[in-house]
Amino acid sequence: MTDPAAPSRVLRIPALTRVEGEAALRLRILDGTVTEARLKIYEPPRFFEAFLRGRAHTEPPDITSRVCGICPVAYQLSACRAVEDACGAVVDGQLAALRRLLYCGEWIESQTLHMYLLHAPDFLGHADLIAMARTHPEHVQRGLRLKQTGNAIMELLGGRAIHPVNIRLGGFHRTPTRSELRPLEERLRVALDDAWDTVRWVAGFDFPQAKCDADLLALAEPGTYAIESGVPTVLPADPTLPPRSFPVRHFSDHVTEQQAPHSTALHARLDGRRHLTGSLARYAVSGHLLSPTALQAAREAGLGDPPLASFRAEGTARGEVCRNPYRSILVRAVEVLYAVEEALRIIDAYEPPPRPYIEVPPRAGVGHGATEAPRGLLYHRYHLDGDGRITDACLVPPTAQNQGAIEEDLRLLVQDALVRGQASDAELARLCERAIRNHDPCISCSAHFLDLNTEALSSVD
């Protein structure tokens, strides 16, 4: 092992733990300065965009759901929106409400999985959920109940919790009756109490000081907290600049991807700058549109009042923008509470539609769709020919967009740790893994052990 105080070294974490997928980290420290932080995603390429070419316009919802076992609904509904946009179809009324309900189920199960199974052990000093269950069994049981409630919504509306099979262009293969939704209502009322308790529990964690200075990107939807639709909206890192929006169809004009030699995932930038999607961005852009109960929970948790878009546009300071990645778990807890409430509201107002879907006849065109996956904005684009065959496809996931901001977070946090004398291999490894888990990168589900190696460098290497 190299002396931790040595001026030059390389730190490697070959496999990250408690993240969805396989990734490694490489840090280069030269004369006490962190000169490089690389999040290396080494999973084999998935090739989904190539798989989609030549397929019928009806197939993307089923194919893209296989991209992720944690967030399949996000991929399915983003695909639906993009293809429906290309074909000029609009899904509204109760079918749109059922889609939002299904998405609420995914938010509940996915956000809860991250908070309880992956993230909370960091704040409680445990290596994993099993260790946490020994000292906090009641919290683990609550987390499992919440996740099971989200799964139950997905099973009823989607046919199963993982890779749902009931979603199709224009709506669903089958829609539920009111009586079939009633058991969900009973479970959600219990989940509402569990969600409240989750917010209060998480609010008691000790949050280190940190700040992400990237631009924040999230969907915005008039009158509601954006989940399954909206307009891409940017809150700049510079507080003197007003927010800006652009149509979904112009997404690729603003968010550009490029290959990074150290990663099989593309890196994306927003108008040439680092940006961040996900819970912090959503709360900054649309937090004022949360339900009164969710806003009350946010205030009690110490998040303060979210900014009001109208006041930001006028350049008037009002509300708070949370930019501390460690506190993202707080926002996720509030979002779970909101999703439970929203699911109850939709079920209460539900009337079965006359048909489970609308027809979406094929036509030549380009369609764009974006939704808010639990981990951030997800964008799909499809080119269709006159027969409805896909000639080109583009999928931009949240992780690809967030990688630049994550790497900059790591660089700054390690630099600060070096200044404070927190420089041993073990300390830096724990700090880096924890910082990455703040953003919950959705690589794919996997678990690994940590092995940190140190390599000496000369000052000219």
CSV table of C-alpha atoms in Angstrom, one decimal:
chain,number,residue,atom,x,y,z
A,1,MET,CA,0.0,0.0,0.0
A,2,THR,CA,1.2,3.5,-0.8
A,3,ASP,CA,1.6,6.1,2.0
A,4,PRO,CA,-1.8,7.9,2.1
A,5,ALA,CA,0.1,11.2,2.5
A,6,ALA,CA,2.1,10.6,-0.7
A,7,PRO,CA,1.6,13.6,-3.1
A,8,SER,CA,0.8,11.5,-6.2
A,9,ARG,CA,-1.3,8.3,-6.5
A,10,VAL,CA,-4.1,6.6,-8.3
A,11,LEU,CA,-7.1,5.2,-6.4
A,12,ARG,CA,-9.1,2.5,-7.9
A,13,ILE,CA,-12.4,1.0,-6.8
A,14,PRO,CA,-12.9,-1.9,-9.3
A,15,ALA,CA,-16.5,-2.6,-8.4
A,16,LEU,CA,-19.0,-0.3,-6.7
A,17,THR,CA,-21.4,-1.7,-4.1
A,18,ARG,CA,-25.1,-1.0,-3.5
A,19,VAL,CA,-25.8,0.4,-6.9
A,20,GLU,CA,-27.9,-1.0,-9.8
A,21,GLY,CA,-25.2,-2.4,-12.1
A,22,GLU,CA,-21.6,-2.8,-12.6
A,23,ALA,CA,-19.2,0.2,-12.5
A,24,ALA,CA,-15.8,1.1,-11.2
A,25,LEU,CA,-14.1,4.3,-10.1
A,26,ARG,CA,-10.6,5.7,-10.9
A,27,LEU,CA,-9.2,8.8,-9.1
A,28,ARG,CA,-5.9,10.4,-10.0
A,29,ILE,CA,-4.3,12.6,-7.3
A,30,LEU,CA,-1.2,14.6,-8.4
A,31,ASP,CA,0.7,16.6,-5.8
A,32,GLY,CA,-2.3,16.8,-3.5
A,33,THR,CA,-4.8,17.8,-6.3
A,34,VAL,CA,-7.5,15.5,-7.7
A,35,THR,CA,-6.9,15.9,-11.4
A,36,GLU,CA,-9.2,13.1,-12.6
A,37,ALA,CA,-12.4,11.3,-11.4
A,38,ARG,CA,-13.7,8.7,-13.8
A,39,LEU,CA,-16.9,6.7,-13.2
A,40,LYS,CA,-16.2,3.6,-15.3
A,41,ILE,CA,-19.3,1.8,-16.5
A,42,TYR,CA,-18.0,-1.5,-17.8
A,43,GLU,CA,-21.2,-3.5,-18.4
A,44,PRO,CA,-21.4,-4.7,-22.0
A,45,PRO,CA,-23.3,-2.4,-24.3
A,46,ARG,CA,-27.0,-3.3,-24.4
A,47,PHE,CA,-27.7,-2.4,-28.1
A,48,PHE,CA,-31.4,-1.6,-27.6
A,49,GLU,CA,-31.4,1.2,-30.1
A,50,ALA,CA,-30.1,-1.3,-32.7
A,51,PHE,CA,-32.6,-3.9,-31.7
A,52,LEU,CA,-35.5,-1.5,-32.3
A,53,ARG,CA,-34.6,-0.7,-35.9
A,54,GLY,CA,-36.8,-2.5,-38.3
A,55,ARG,CA,-39.4,-3.4,-35.7
A,56,ALA,CA,-43.1,-2.4,-35.9
A,57,HIS,CA,-44.2,0.8,-34.2
A,58,THR,CA,-46.2,-1.3,-31.7
A,59,GLU,CA,-43.2,-3.1,-30.3
A,60,PRO,CA,-41.0,-0.5,-28.4
A,61,PRO,CA,-43.1,-0.6,-25.1
A,62,ASP,CA,-42.4,-4.3,-24.7
A,63,ILE,CA,-38.8,-4.3,-26.0
A,64,THR,CA,-37.6,-1.2,-24.0
A,65,SER,CA,-39.1,-2.5,-20.7
A,66,ARG,CA,-36.3,-5.0,-20.7
A,67,VAL,CA,-33.7,-2.1,-20.4
A,68,CYS,CA,-34.3,-2.0,-16.6
A,69,GLY,CA,-36.0,-4.4,-14.1
A,70,ILE,CA,-36.3,-1.6,-11.6
A,71,CYS,CA,-37.8,1.1,-13.8
A,72,PRO,CA,-39.5,-0.7,-16.7
A,73,VAL,CA,-42.6,1.5,-16.7
A,74,ALA,CA,-40.4,4.6,-17.3
A,75,TYR,CA,-39.1,3.0,-20.5
A,76,GLN,CA,-42.5,1.7,-21.6
A,77,LEU,CA,-44.4,5.0,-21.1
A,78,SER,CA,-41.5,7.1,-22.7
A,79,ALA,CA,-41.7,4.7,-25.7
A,80,CYS,CA,-45.5,5.1,-25.9
A,81,ARG,CA,-45.3,8.9,-25.8
A,82,ALA,CA,-42.7,9.0,-28.5
A,83,VAL,CA,-44.4,6.6,-30.9
A,84,GLU,CA,-47.9,8.2,-30.2
A,85,ASP,CA,-46.3,11.6,-30.9
A,86,ALA,CA,-45.0,10.3,-34.3
A,87,CYS,CA,-48.4,8.9,-35.1
A,88,GLY,CA,-50.4,12.0,-34.0
A,89,ALA,CA,-52.3,10.1,-31.2
A,90,VAL,CA,-53.2,11.6,-27.9
A,91,VAL,CA,-54.0,9.5,-24.8
A,92,ASP,CA,-56.1,11.4,-22.3
A,93,GLY,CA,-58.9,11.0,-19.8
A,94,GLN,CA,-59.0,7.9,-17.6
A,95,LEU,CA,-56.4,6.1,-19.8
A,96,ALA,CA,-53.9,8.9,-19.0
A,97,ALA,CA,-54.9,8.8,-15.3
A,98,LEU,CA,-54.2,5.0,-15.3
A,99,ARG,CA,-50.8,5.6,-16.8
A,100,ARG,CA,-50.0,8.1,-14.1
A,101,LEU,CA,-51.3,5.6,-11.4
A,102,LEU,CA,-49.0,2.9,-12.9
A,103,TYR,CA,-46.1,5.3,-12.8
A,104,CYS,CA,-46.9,6.2,-9.1
A,105,GLY,CA,-46.5,2.5,-8.4
A,106,GLU,CA,-43.0,2.4,-10.0
A,107,TRP,CA,-42.0,5.6,-8.1
A,108,ILE,CA,-43.1,4.0,-4.8
A,109,GLU,CA,-41.3,0.7,-5.3
A,110,SER,CA,-38.2,2.1,-7.0
A,111,GLN,CA,-37.6,5.1,-4.7
A,112,THR,CA,-38.2,2.9,-1.6
A,113,LEU,CA,-35.8,0.3,-2.9
A,114,HIS,CA,-33.1,2.9,-3.2
A,115,MET,CA,-33.8,4.6,0.2
A,116,TYR,CA,-34.0,1.5,2.3
A,117,LEU,CA,-31.9,-1.1,0.7
A,118,LEU,CA,-29.1,0.9,-0.9
A,119,HIS,CA,-28.9,4.4,0.6
A,120,ALA,CA,-30.0,4.4,4.3
A,121,PRO,CA,-27.2,2.0,5.5
A,122,ASP,CA,-24.7,4.8,4.6
A,123,PHE,CA,-26.3,7.2,7.1
A,124,LEU,CA,-26.7,4.5,9.9
A,125,GLY,CA,-23.1,3.2,9.6
A,126,HIS,CA,-24.0,-0.3,8.2
A,127,ALA,CA,-22.4,-2.2,5.4
A,128,ASP,CA,-25.7,-3.3,3.9
A,129,LEU,CA,-29.4,-3.9,4.5
A,130,ILE,CA,-28.8,-7.2,6.4
A,131,ALA,CA,-26.7,-5.5,9.0
A,132,MET,CA,-29.2,-2.6,9.2
A,133,ALA,CA,-32.1,-5.1,9.8
A,134,ARG,CA,-30.4,-6.4,12.9
A,135,THR,CA,-30.5,-3.0,14.7
A,136,HIS,CA,-33.4,-1.3,12.8
A,137,PRO,CA,-35.9,-4.2,12.0
A,138,GLU,CA,-38.9,-2.0,12.2
A,139,HIS,CA,-37.6,0.4,9.6
A,140,VAL,CA,-36.7,-2.4,7.2
A,141,GLN,CA,-40.1,-3.9,7.6
A,142,ARG,CA,-41.7,-0.6,6.8
A,143,GLY,CA,-39.6,-0.2,3.7
A,144,LEU,CA,-40.6,-3.7,2.5
A,145,ARG,CA,-44.3,-2.9,3.0
A,146,LEU,CA,-43.9,0.3,1.0
A,147,LYS,CA,-42.1,-1.4,-1.8
A,148,GLN,CA,-44.7,-4.2,-1.9
A,149,THR,CA,-47.5,-1.6,-2.2
A,150,GLY,CA,-45.8,-0.1,-5.3
A,151,ASN,CA,-45.4,-3.6,-6.7
A,152,ALA,CA,-49.1,-4.3,-6.1
A,153,ILE,CA,-50.0,-1.3,-8.3
A,154,MET,CA,-47.7,-2.5,-11.0
A,155,GLU,CA,-49.0,-6.0,-10.9
A,156,LEU,CA,-52.7,-5.0,-11.1
A,157,LEU,CA,-52.2,-2.4,-13.9
A,158,GLY,CA,-49.2,-3.9,-15.6
A,159,GLY,CA,-49.9,-7.7,-15.3
A,160,ARG,CA,-46.7,-8.2,-13.3
A,161,ALA,CA,-44.3,-6.0,-11.3
A,162,ILE,CA,-41.2,-6.6,-13.4
A,163,HIS,CA,-41.4,-6.0,-17.1
A,164,PRO,CA,-45.2,-5.4,-17.2
A,165,VAL,CA,-47.1,-7.0,-20.1
A,166,ASN,CA,-50.4,-5.0,-20.0
A,167,ILE,CA,-49.1,-1.8,-21.5
A,168,ARG,CA,-49.6,-1.0,-25.2
A,169,LEU,CA,-49.7,1.9,-27.5
A,170,GLY,CA,-52.8,3.9,-26.9
A,171,GLY,CA,-53.4,2.6,-23.4
A,172,PHE,CA,-53.7,-1.0,-22.0
A,173,HIS,CA,-54.6,-4.4,-23.2
A,174,ARG,CA,-57.1,-4.5,-20.3
A,175,THR,CA,-58.3,-1.8,-17.8
A,176,PRO,CA,-59.4,-2.6,-14.2
A,177,THR,CA,-62.8,-2.3,-12.7
A,178,ARG,CA,-63.4,-0.1,-9.7
A,179,SER,CA,-63.8,-3.1,-7.5
A,180,GLU,CA,-60.4,-4.4,-8.6
A,181,LEU,CA,-58.8,-1.1,-7.5
A,182,ARG,CA,-60.5,-1.2,-4.0
A,183,PRO,CA,-57.9,-3.5,-2.4
A,184,LEU,CA,-55.1,-1.1,-3.6
A,185,GLU,CA,-56.9,1.7,-1.9
A,186,GLU,CA,-56.8,-0.1,1.4
A,187,ARG,CA,-53.1,-0.9,1.0
A,188,LEU,CA,-52.3,2.7,0.0
A,189,ARG,CA,-53.9,4.1,3.2
A,190,VAL,CA,-51.5,2.0,5.2
A,191,ALA,CA,-48.7,3.1,2.9
A,192,LEU,CA,-49.5,6.7,3.5
A,193,ASP,CA,-48.7,6.3,7.2
A,194,ASP,CA,-45.5,4.4,6.3
A,195,ALA,CA,-44.5,7.2,3.9
A,196,TRP,CA,-45.0,9.8,6.5
A,197,ASP,CA,-42.9,7.8,9.0
A,198,THR,CA,-40.2,7.4,6.3
A,199,VAL,CA,-39.9,11.2,5.8
A,200,ARG,CA,-39.6,11.7,9.6
A,201,TRP,CA,-37.0,8.9,9.9
A,202,VAL,CA,-34.9,10.1,7.0
A,203,ALA,CA,-35.1,13.7,8.3
A,204,GLY,CA,-33.2,12.6,11.4
A,205,PHE,CA,-30.1,11.5,9.4
A,206,ASP,CA,-26.9,13.4,9.6
A,207,PHE,CA,-26.3,15.1,6.2
A,208,PRO,CA,-22.7,16.1,5.4
A,209,GLN,CA,-22.3,19.4,3.7
A,210,ALA,CA,-22.0,19.3,-0.1
A,211,LYS,CA,-23.2,21.2,-3.2
A,212,CYS,CA,-23.8,20.2,-6.8
A,213,ASP,CA,-23.2,23.2,-9.0
A,214,ALA,CA,-24.5,21.6,-12.2
A,215,ASP,CA,-27.6,22.9,-14.1
A,216,LEU,CA,-30.8,21.1,-13.0
A,217,LEU,CA,-33.0,19.6,-15.7
A,218,ALA,CA,-36.5,18.2,-15.1
A,219,LEU,CA,-39.9,18.1,-16.8
A,220,ALA,CA,-42.5,20.7,-15.8
A,221,GLU,CA,-46.2,20.3,-16.2
A,222,PRO,CA,-48.7,23.1,-15.6
A,223,GLY,CA,-50.7,22.5,-12.4
A,224,THR,CA,-49.1,19.2,-11.3
A,225,TYR,CA,-45.8,17.6,-10.2
A,226,ALA,CA,-44.5,16.2,-13.5
A,227,ILE,CA,-44.2,12.4,-13.7
A,228,GLU,CA,-45.3,10.9,-17.0
A,229,SER,CA,-45.2,14.0,-19.2
A,230,GLY,CA,-44.0,17.6,-19.3
A,231,VAL,CA,-41.7,20.2,-20.9
A,232,PRO,CA,-37.9,20.0,-20.3
A,233,THR,CA,-37.0,22.9,-18.0
A,234,VAL,CA,-33.6,24.0,-16.9
A,235,LEU,CA,-32.7,25.7,-13.6
A,236,PRO,CA,-29.2,27.1,-14.2
A,237,ALA,CA,-26.5,26.7,-11.6
A,238,ASP,CA,-26.0,30.5,-11.8
A,239,PRO,CA,-28.7,31.8,-9.5
A,240,THR,CA,-28.8,35.1,-11.4
A,241,LEU,CA,-30.1,33.4,-14.5
A,242,PRO,CA,-33.8,32.6,-15.0
A,243,PRO,CA,-35.0,29.1,-15.8
A,244,ARG,CA,-35.6,28.2,-19.4
A,245,SER,CA,-37.6,25.6,-21.2
A,246,PHE,CA,-37.6,23.9,-24.6
A,247,PRO,CA,-40.0,21.6,-26.4
A,248,VAL,CA,-39.4,17.9,-26.0
A,249,ARG,CA,-38.8,17.7,-29.8
A,250,HIS,CA,-35.8,19.9,-29.4
A,251,PHE,CA,-34.2,17.7,-26.7
A,252,SER,CA,-31.4,16.5,-28.9
A,253,ASP,CA,-30.5,20.1,-29.8
A,254,HIS,CA,-29.8,20.8,-26.2
A,255,VAL,CA,-28.7,17.5,-24.7
A,256,THR,CA,-25.9,16.0,-26.7
A,257,GLU,CA,-24.2,12.7,-26.1
A,258,GLN,CA,-20.6,11.6,-26.7
A,259,GLN,CA,-18.6,8.5,-26.2
A,260,ALA,CA,-16.2,8.4,-23.2
A,261,PRO,CA,-13.2,6.1,-23.6
A,262,HIS,CA,-13.5,4.9,-20.0
A,263,SER,CA,-17.2,4.0,-20.1
A,264,THR,CA,-19.6,1.9,-22.2
A,265,ALA,CA,-22.3,4.4,-21.3
A,266,LEU,CA,-22.5,7.7,-23.3
A,267,HIS,CA,-21.8,11.0,-21.5
A,268,ALA,CA,-24.4,13.8,-22.0
A,269,ARG,CA,-24.1,17.5,-21.6
A,270,LEU,CA,-26.8,20.2,-21.6
A,271,ASP,CA,-25.9,23.1,-23.9
A,272,GLY,CA,-22.3,22.2,-23.4
A,273,ARG,CA,-22.5,22.2,-19.6
A,274,ARG,CA,-22.7,19.5,-16.9
A,275,HIS,CA,-26.3,18.9,-15.7
A,276,LEU,CA,-28.2,16.8,-13.2
A,277,THR,CA,-31.6,15.1,-13.5
A,278,GLY,CA,-33.5,13.3,-10.8
A,279,SER,CA,-35.1,14.1,-7.4
A,280,LEU,CA,-33.1,17.3,-6.7
A,281,ALA,CA,-33.9,18.7,-10.1
A,282,ARG,CA,-37.6,17.8,-9.9
A,283,TYR,CA,-38.0,19.4,-6.5
A,284,ALA,CA,-36.2,22.6,-7.7
A,285,VAL,CA,-38.3,22.9,-10.9
A,286,SER,CA,-41.7,21.7,-9.7
A,287,GLY,CA,-41.6,21.3,-5.9
A,288,HIS,CA,-44.2,24.1,-5.5
A,289,LEU,CA,-46.7,21.9,-7.3
A,290,LEU,CA,-46.5,19.1,-4.8
A,291,SER,CA,-49.7,18.4,-2.8
A,292,PRO,CA,-50.2,20.3,0.4
A,293,THR,CA,-49.4,17.2,2.5
A,294,ALA,CA,-46.2,16.6,0.6
A,295,LEU,CA,-45.2,20.2,0.9
A,296,GLN,CA,-45.8,20.1,4.7
A,297,ALA,CA,-43.7,16.9,4.9
A,298,ALA,CA,-40.9,18.7,2.9
A,299,ARG,CA,-41.0,21.6,5.3
A,300,GLU,CA,-41.0,19.4,8.4
A,301,ALA,CA,-38.0,17.5,7.0
A,302,GLY,CA,-36.0,20.7,6.6
A,303,LEU,CA,-36.1,21.1,2.8
A,304,GLY,CA,-37.8,24.5,3.2
A,305,ASP,CA,-40.2,26.0,0.6
A,306,PRO,CA,-39.3,25.1,-3.0
A,307,PRO,CA,-38.8,27.9,-5.4
A,308,LEU,CA,-41.8,29.3,-7.3
A,309,ALA,CA,-41.2,29.3,-11.1
A,310,SER,CA,-42.9,32.7,-11.6
A,311,PHE,CA,-40.7,34.3,-9.0
A,312,ARG,CA,-37.5,32.7,-10.4
A,313,ALA,CA,-38.4,34.0,-13.8
A,314,GLU,CA,-38.7,37.5,-12.4
A,315,GLY,CA,-35.3,37.2,-10.8
A,316,THR,CA,-36.8,37.5,-7.3
A,317,ALA,CA,-35.3,35.3,-4.6
A,318,ARG,CA,-38.0,33.2,-3.0
A,319,GLY,CA,-37.9,29.6,-1.8
A,320,GLU,CA,-34.9,27.3,-1.5
A,321,VAL,CA,-33.1,25.2,-4.1
A,322,CYS,CA,-31.6,22.1,-2.5
A,323,ARG,CA,-28.3,21.3,-4.2
A,324,ASN,CA,-26.9,18.9,-1.5
A,325,PRO,CA,-26.7,15.4,-3.1
A,326,TYR,CA,-26.7,13.8,0.4
A,327,ARG,CA,-30.2,15.3,1.0
A,328,SER,CA,-31.6,13.7,-2.2
A,329,ILE,CA,-32.8,10.8,0.0
A,330,LEU,CA,-35.1,13.4,1.7
A,331,VAL,CA,-36.6,14.5,-1.6
A,332,ARG,CA,-37.1,10.9,-2.6
A,333,ALA,CA,-39.0,10.3,0.7
A,334,VAL,CA,-41.2,13.3,0.0
A,335,GLU,CA,-41.8,12.0,-3.6
A,336,VAL,CA,-42.9,8.6,-2.3
A,337,LEU,CA,-45.4,10.3,0.0
A,338,TYR,CA,-46.7,12.3,-2.9
A,339,ALA,CA,-46.9,9.2,-5.1
A,340,VAL,CA,-49.0,7.4,-2.5
A,341,GLU,CA,-51.3,10.4,-2.2
A,342,GLU,CA,-51.6,10.8,-5.9
A,343,ALA,CA,-52.4,7.1,-6.4
A,344,LEU,CA,-55.2,7.4,-3.8
A,345,ARG,CA,-56.6,10.5,-5.6
A,346,ILE,CA,-56.6,8.7,-9.0
A,347,ILE,CA,-58.3,5.6,-7.7
A,348,ASP,CA,-60.9,7.7,-5.9
A,349,ALA,CA,-61.8,9.5,-9.2
A,350,TYR,CA,-61.5,6.5,-11.4
A,351,GLU,CA,-64.3,5.5,-13.9
A,352,PRO,CA,-63.5,2.6,-16.3
A,353,PRO,CA,-63.0,4.0,-19.8
A,354,PRO,CA,-65.2,2.7,-22.6
A,355,ARG,CA,-62.2,1.0,-24.3
A,356,PRO,CA,-58.8,0.0,-22.8
A,357,TYR,CA,-56.9,1.7,-25.6
A,358,ILE,CA,-57.2,4.1,-28.5
A,359,GLU,CA,-56.1,3.1,-32.0
A,360,VAL,CA,-52.6,4.4,-33.0
A,361,PRO,CA,-52.4,3.8,-36.8
A,362,PRO,CA,-48.9,4.0,-38.2
A,363,ARG,CA,-47.6,7.0,-40.3
A,364,ALA,CA,-44.3,8.3,-41.3
A,365,GLY,CA,-42.8,10.8,-38.9
A,366,VAL,CA,-40.5,11.4,-36.0
A,367,GLY,CA,-41.8,11.2,-32.4
A,368,HIS,CA,-40.4,12.4,-29.1
A,369,GLY,CA,-41.3,11.4,-25.6
A,370,ALA,CA,-40.0,12.1,-22.1
A,371,THR,CA,-41.0,11.1,-18.6
A,372,GLU,CA,-39.6,11.3,-15.2
A,373,ALA,CA,-38.0,8.0,-14.2
A,374,PRO,CA,-37.3,7.8,-10.5
A,375,ARG,CA,-33.7,8.6,-11.2
A,376,GLY,CA,-34.4,11.4,-13.7
A,377,LEU,CA,-35.6,12.6,-17.1
A,378,LEU,CA,-35.7,9.8,-19.7
A,379,TYR,CA,-36.0,10.7,-23.4
A,380,HIS,CA,-37.0,8.5,-26.4
A,381,ARG,CA,-37.0,9.4,-30.1
A,382,TYR,CA,-38.3,7.2,-32.9
A,383,HIS,CA,-38.2,7.6,-36.7
A,384,LEU,CA,-41.0,5.7,-38.5
A,385,ASP,CA,-41.6,5.0,-42.2
A,386,GLY,CA,-45.0,5.0,-43.8
A,387,ASP,CA,-45.6,1.4,-42.8
A,388,GLY,CA,-44.8,2.1,-39.1
A,389,ARG,CA,-41.4,0.5,-39.2
A,390,ILE,CA,-38.7,2.0,-37.0
A,391,THR,CA,-35.8,3.3,-39.0
A,392,ASP,CA,-33.9,5.0,-36.1
A,393,ALA,CA,-34.2,5.1,-32.3
A,394,CYS,CA,-32.6,7.1,-29.6
A,395,LEU,CA,-32.8,6.5,-25.8
A,396,VAL,CA,-31.2,8.9,-23.4
A,397,PRO,CA,-31.3,7.6,-19.8
A,398,PRO,CA,-30.8,9.6,-16.6
A,399,THR,CA,-27.5,7.9,-15.8
A,400,ALA,CA,-25.9,9.0,-19.0
A,401,GLN,CA,-26.9,12.6,-18.3
A,402,ASN,CA,-25.8,12.5,-14.7
A,403,GLN,CA,-22.3,11.0,-15.1
A,404,GLY,CA,-20.5,14.3,-15.6
A,405,ALA,CA,-22.1,15.8,-12.5
A,406,ILE,CA,-21.3,12.7,-10.5
A,407,GLU,CA,-17.7,12.7,-11.5
A,408,GLU,CA,-17.4,16.4,-10.6
A,409,ASP,CA,-19.0,15.7,-7.2
A,410,LEU,CA,-16.4,13.0,-6.6
A,411,ARG,CA,-13.5,15.3,-7.6
A,412,LEU,CA,-14.6,18.1,-5.2
A,413,LEU,CA,-15.5,15.8,-2.3
A,414,VAL,CA,-12.1,14.0,-2.5
A,415,GLN,CA,-10.3,17.2,-2.8
A,416,ASP,CA,-12.0,18.5,0.3
A,417,ALA,CA,-11.2,15.3,2.1
A,418,LEU,CA,-7.5,15.6,1.3
A,419,VAL,CA,-7.5,19.2,2.6
A,420,ARG,CA,-9.1,18.0,5.8
A,421,GLY,CA,-6.6,15.2,6.2
A,422,GLN,CA,-9.1,12.4,5.4
A,423,ALA,CA,-6.8,10.6,3.0
A,424,SER,CA,-6.5,6.9,3.8
A,425,ASP,CA,-7.5,4.5,1.1
A,426,ALA,CA,-10.4,3.2,3.2
A,427,GLU,CA,-11.7,6.6,4.0
A,428,LEU,CA,-11.6,7.8,0.4
A,429,ALA,CA,-13.2,4.6,-0.8
A,430,ARG,CA,-16.1,4.9,1.6
A,431,LEU,CA,-16.6,8.6,0.7
A,432,CYS,CA,-16.6,7.9,-3.0
A,433,GLU,CA,-19.1,5.0,-2.9
A,434,ARG,CA,-21.4,7.0,-0.6
A,435,ALA,CA,-21.2,10.0,-2.9
A,436,ILE,CA,-22.1,7.9,-6.0
A,437,ARG,CA,-25.1,6.3,-4.1
A,438,ASN,CA,-26.4,9.8,-3.5
A,439,HIS,CA,-27.3,9.9,-7.2
A,440,ASP,CA,-28.6,6.3,-7.4
A,441,PRO,CA,-27.1,5.6,-10.8
A,442,CYS,CA,-29.3,3.1,-12.6
A,443,ILE,CA,-26.7,1.0,-14.3
A,444,SER,CA,-28.6,-2.3,-13.8
A,445,CYS,CA,-29.2,-4.5,-10.7
A,446,SER,CA,-26.0,-6.1,-9.3
A,447,ALA,CA,-24.0,-6.3,-6.1
A,448,HIS,CA,-20.3,-6.5,-5.6
A,449,PHE,CA,-17.6,-6.3,-3.0
A,450,LEU,CA,-15.2,-3.4,-2.7
A,451,ASP,CA,-11.5,-3.8,-3.3
A,452,LEU,CA,-9.5,-0.6,-3.4
A,453,ASN,CA,-6.0,-0.6,-4.9
A,454,THR,CA,-3.4,2.2,-4.7
A,455,GLU,CA,-0.8,2.9,-7.4
A,456,ALA,CA,2.1,5.3,-6.9
A,457,LEU,CA,2.6,8.0,-9.6
A,458,SER,CA,5.4,10.2,-10.4
A,459,SER,CA,4.7,13.9,-10.7
A,460,VAL,CA,5.1,13.8,-14.4
A,461,ASP,CA,2.9,10.7,-15.0
